[in-house]
Coordinates of C-alpha atoms and ligand atoms in Angstrom, one line a residue:
M1 CA 94.8 88.9 70.2
R2 CA 92.3 92.0 69.8
T3 CA 93.0 94.9 67.3
C4 CA 92.5 98.8 68.0
R5 CA 88.9 100.0 67.3
A6 CA 89.9 103.4 65.8
A7 CA 89.4 103.6 62.2
H8 CA 92.1 102.2 59.8
C9 CA 94.6 101.2 62.8
G10 CA 94.8 97.6 63.2
A11 CA 97.3 97.6 65.8
P12 CA 96.6 95.3 68.7
T13 CA 95.0 96.6 71.6
S14 CA 97.3 97.8 74.4
S15 CA 95.8 95.3 76.9
R16 CA 93.0 92.5 76.9
F17 CA 90.8 95.2 78.8
S18 CA 91.4 98.5 76.2
P19 CA 89.4 98.8 72.9
H20 CA 92.7 100.8 71.7
C21 CA 96.3 100.6 70.8
R22 CA 98.7 102.1 72.8
R23 CA 98.8 105.3 70.7
H24 CA 95.2 105.7 69.8
K25 CA 94.7 105.3 73.9
S26 CA 97.3 108.0 74.7
R27 CA 95.3 110.4 72.3
L28 CA 91.9 109.6 73.7
R29 CA 93.7 110.6 77.0
R30 CA 95.3 113.7 75.8
Q31 CA 93.1 114.9 73.2
G32 CA 89.6 113.8 74.2
D33 CA 89.0 111.8 71.1
V34 CA 91.1 109.0 69.6
E35 CA 91.4 111.1 66.2
Q36 CA 91.6 114.6 67.8
T37 CA 94.6 116.4 66.9
A38 CA 95.9 119.3 69.4
I39 CA 94.8 122.8 68.4
R40 CA 97.8 124.6 67.8
R41 CA 98.5 128.3 69.0
S42 CA 98.8 129.2 65.2
E43 CA 95.4 127.9 64.7
L44 CA 93.5 129.8 67.4
A45 CA 95.4 133.0 66.8
P46 CA 93.0 134.5 64.1
Y47 CA 90.2 133.9 66.7
V48 CA 92.0 135.3 69.7
A49 CA 92.7 138.7 67.2
R50 CA 89.0 139.0 66.6
V51 CA 88.1 138.7 70.0
R52 CA 90.5 141.7 70.9
E53 CA 89.3 143.7 68.1
R54 CA 85.8 143.3 69.5
I55 CA 87.0 144.2 73.0
A56 CA 88.6 147.5 71.4
K57 CA 85.7 147.9 69.5
N58 CA 83.3 147.9 72.5
A59 CA 86.1 149.5 74.9
H60 CA 83.5 151.2 77.6
S61 CA 81.3 147.7 77.6
P62 CA 81.1 146.6 81.4
L63 CA 81.0 143.0 79.9
W64 CA 84.8 142.4 80.0
G65 CA 84.9 143.3 83.7
H66 CA 82.1 141.0 84.2
L67 CA 84.2 138.1 82.7
D68 CA 87.4 139.2 84.7
A69 CA 85.1 139.0 87.5
R70 CA 83.7 135.6 86.7
W71 CA 87.1 134.1 86.6
A72 CA 88.0 135.7 89.9
A73 CA 84.9 133.9 91.4
L74 CA 85.9 130.6 90.1
A75 CA 89.6 131.0 91.4
I76 CA 88.3 131.8 95.0
S77 CA 86.2 128.9 94.8
A78 CA 89.1 126.7 93.8
K79 CA 91.1 128.1 96.5
D80 CA 88.4 126.6 98.9
T81 CA 88.1 123.3 97.1
A82 CA 92.0 122.8 97.0
S83 CA 92.1 122.4 100.6
N84 CA 89.2 120.6 101.2
R85 CA 89.4 116.8 101.7
V86 CA 85.8 116.2 101.6
Q87 CA 86.1 117.0 97.7
S88 CA 86.8 114.2 95.1
R89 CA 90.7 113.8 94.0
Y90 CA 89.7 114.9 90.7
Q91 CA 87.9 117.9 92.0
R92 CA 90.8 118.9 94.3
Q93 CA 93.1 118.5 91.2
A94 CA 90.9 120.8 89.3
A95 CA 90.8 123.2 91.7
H96 CA 94.8 123.2 91.8
E97 CA 94.8 124.0 88.2
V98 CA 92.6 126.8 88.3
V99 CA 94.7 128.5 91.5
N100 CA 97.6 128.0 89.5
L101 CA 96.4 129.4 86.0
D102 CA 95.0 132.3 88.5
A103 CA 98.5 132.8 90.0
E104 CA 100.3 132.7 86.5
C105 CA 97.9 134.3 84.3
S106 CA 95.5 137.5 84.0
A107 CA 92.0 137.0 84.1
R108 CA 91.6 138.7 80.7
D109 CA 94.2 136.8 79.0
I110 CA 92.0 133.4 79.9
A111 CA 88.9 135.3 79.3
I112 CA 90.3 135.9 75.8
T113 CA 91.5 132.7 75.3
A114 CA 88.3 131.0 76.1
L115 CA 85.9 133.4 74.2
A116 CA 88.2 132.8 70.9
M117 CA 88.0 128.9 71.3
F118 CA 84.0 129.3 71.7
M119 CA 84.3 131.3 68.6
F120 CA 86.6 128.9 66.6
W121 CA 84.1 126.0 67.9
S122 CA 81.3 128.0 66.6
E123 CA 82.7 128.2 63.2
R124 CA 84.4 125.3 62.7
P125 CA 82.6 122.7 64.6
E126 CA 84.3 120.1 62.1
R127 CA 87.8 120.5 64.0
F128 CA 86.4 118.9 67.0
L129 CA 85.6 115.4 66.9
S130 CA 83.4 115.3 70.0
D131 CA 82.0 117.6 73.0
A132 CA 84.7 116.0 75.3
A133 CA 87.5 116.7 72.5
F134 CA 86.5 120.4 72.6
R135 CA 86.6 120.7 76.2
L136 CA 89.9 119.2 76.6
Q137 CA 91.1 121.6 73.8
L138 CA 89.6 124.4 75.4
V139 CA 91.5 123.4 78.8
K140 CA 94.9 122.9 76.8
R141 CA 95.0 126.3 75.0
V142 CA 94.0 128.0 78.7
R143 CA 96.9 125.7 80.2
A144 CA 99.2 126.6 77.6
L145 CA 99.0 130.5 78.7
S146 CA 100.9 129.5 81.7
S147 CA 104.1 127.9 82.2
R148 CA 103.7 125.9 85.5
H149 CA 102.1 123.0 83.8
S150 CA 105.1 122.3 81.7
G151 CA 108.9 122.3 82.4
L152 CA 112.1 121.6 80.7
R153 CA 113.6 118.3 80.0
Y154 CA 117.2 117.5 78.5
D155 CA 116.8 115.2 75.7
H156 CA 119.9 113.5 75.4
R157 CA 119.8 111.9 72.0
A158 CA 118.6 115.3 70.4
S159 CA 121.2 117.1 72.6
K160 CA 118.8 119.7 73.5
Q161 CA 116.1 120.9 76.1
E162 CA 112.5 120.0 75.4
R163 CA 109.1 121.2 77.1
V164 CA 107.5 118.3 78.7
Y165 CA 103.8 119.0 79.6
R166 CA 102.3 117.9 82.7
E167 CA 99.4 116.0 82.5
L168 CA 96.1 117.0 84.0
S169 CA 93.8 113.9 84.1
P170 CA 91.1 114.1 81.6
K171 CA 88.6 113.9 84.6
A172 CA 90.2 116.6 86.4
G173 CA 90.4 118.5 82.7
M174 CA 86.5 118.1 82.7
I175 CA 86.0 119.8 85.7
V176 CA 87.8 122.9 84.6
A177 CA 86.3 122.6 81.2
R178 CA 82.8 122.8 82.9
D179 CA 83.7 125.8 85.0
L180 CA 85.5 127.8 82.0
T181 CA 82.2 126.7 80.1
A182 CA 80.0 128.0 82.6
A183 CA 82.0 131.2 82.9
F184 CA 82.9 132.4 79.3
G185 CA 80.7 129.9 77.0
G186 CA 77.7 131.9 76.7
A187 CA 79.3 135.1 76.0
G188 CA 81.8 133.2 73.5
L189 CA 78.8 132.0 71.7
Q190 CA 77.2 135.5 71.5
L191 CA 80.3 137.0 70.0
A192 CA 80.5 134.1 67.2
E193 CA 77.1 135.3 66.3
L194 CA 78.2 139.0 66.3
E195 CA 81.1 137.7 63.8
K196 CA 78.8 136.0 61.8
R197 CA 76.3 138.9 61.5
D198 CA 79.3 141.2 60.2
Q199 CA 80.7 138.6 58.1
E200 CA 76.9 138.7 56.3
R201 CA 76.7 142.2 56.2
K202 CA 80.4 142.3 54.5
Q203 CA 79.1 139.9 51.9
A204 CA 75.8 141.6 51.6
M205 CA 77.8 144.9 50.5
T206 CA 80.0 143.2 48.1
D207 CA 77.2 141.3 46.2
E208 CA 75.2 144.8 46.0
I209 CA 78.7 146.1 44.4
N210 CA 78.9 143.6 42.1
Q211 CA 75.3 143.4 41.1
A212 CA 75.5 147.4 40.5
L213 CA 78.7 146.8 38.5
R214 CA 76.9 144.4 36.3
E215 CA 74.2 146.9 35.6
L216 CA 76.7 149.6 34.4
V217 CA 76.0 150.7 30.8
Ligands
ZN1 ZN1 95.1 102.3 67.2

């Protein structure tokens, strides 16, 4: 019998061919890394708020319209791919996902969520255990904007409805992540730089005030 490769686990592997136990295998598949935990809406919320503030401060910037247009272009291309039998199964699955998102969510909400995720990643890289984990979390947060990826199931034991999430295969998820990164990654990291600059300015002002206070006689 082999034991799971994840740190401090020791459970038997799910099969002779798997390096991980069932729990860690599932987490690798769903979260992108055996130790990655899901990014919650509440965790992302402060970054979403800062992206919205930045948009409000620069209401006349053409950037936001360009980003909306990038999503629109992705959705148009996805419509072609979704019906194209020549593409791989994963490419078609990823394309269907983009088409569904486009039908349910506004381009702006998708852009804001993606930008916020890049800002989060830039400020707290340790929260993401690998690039793959970041990409899957990015896709998960964007998918959470739509209701189509989930449905309700009645849990008889708990006597209540619970939300179940339709899985997107990790390979298709990676394709959606690549598209989101191409569309919003550069802008997201630039916004993160602006945030950093603002923080540093604020800190410099606080330091100057403290210094001046110390010098009072
Ligand atoms: Zn394990």
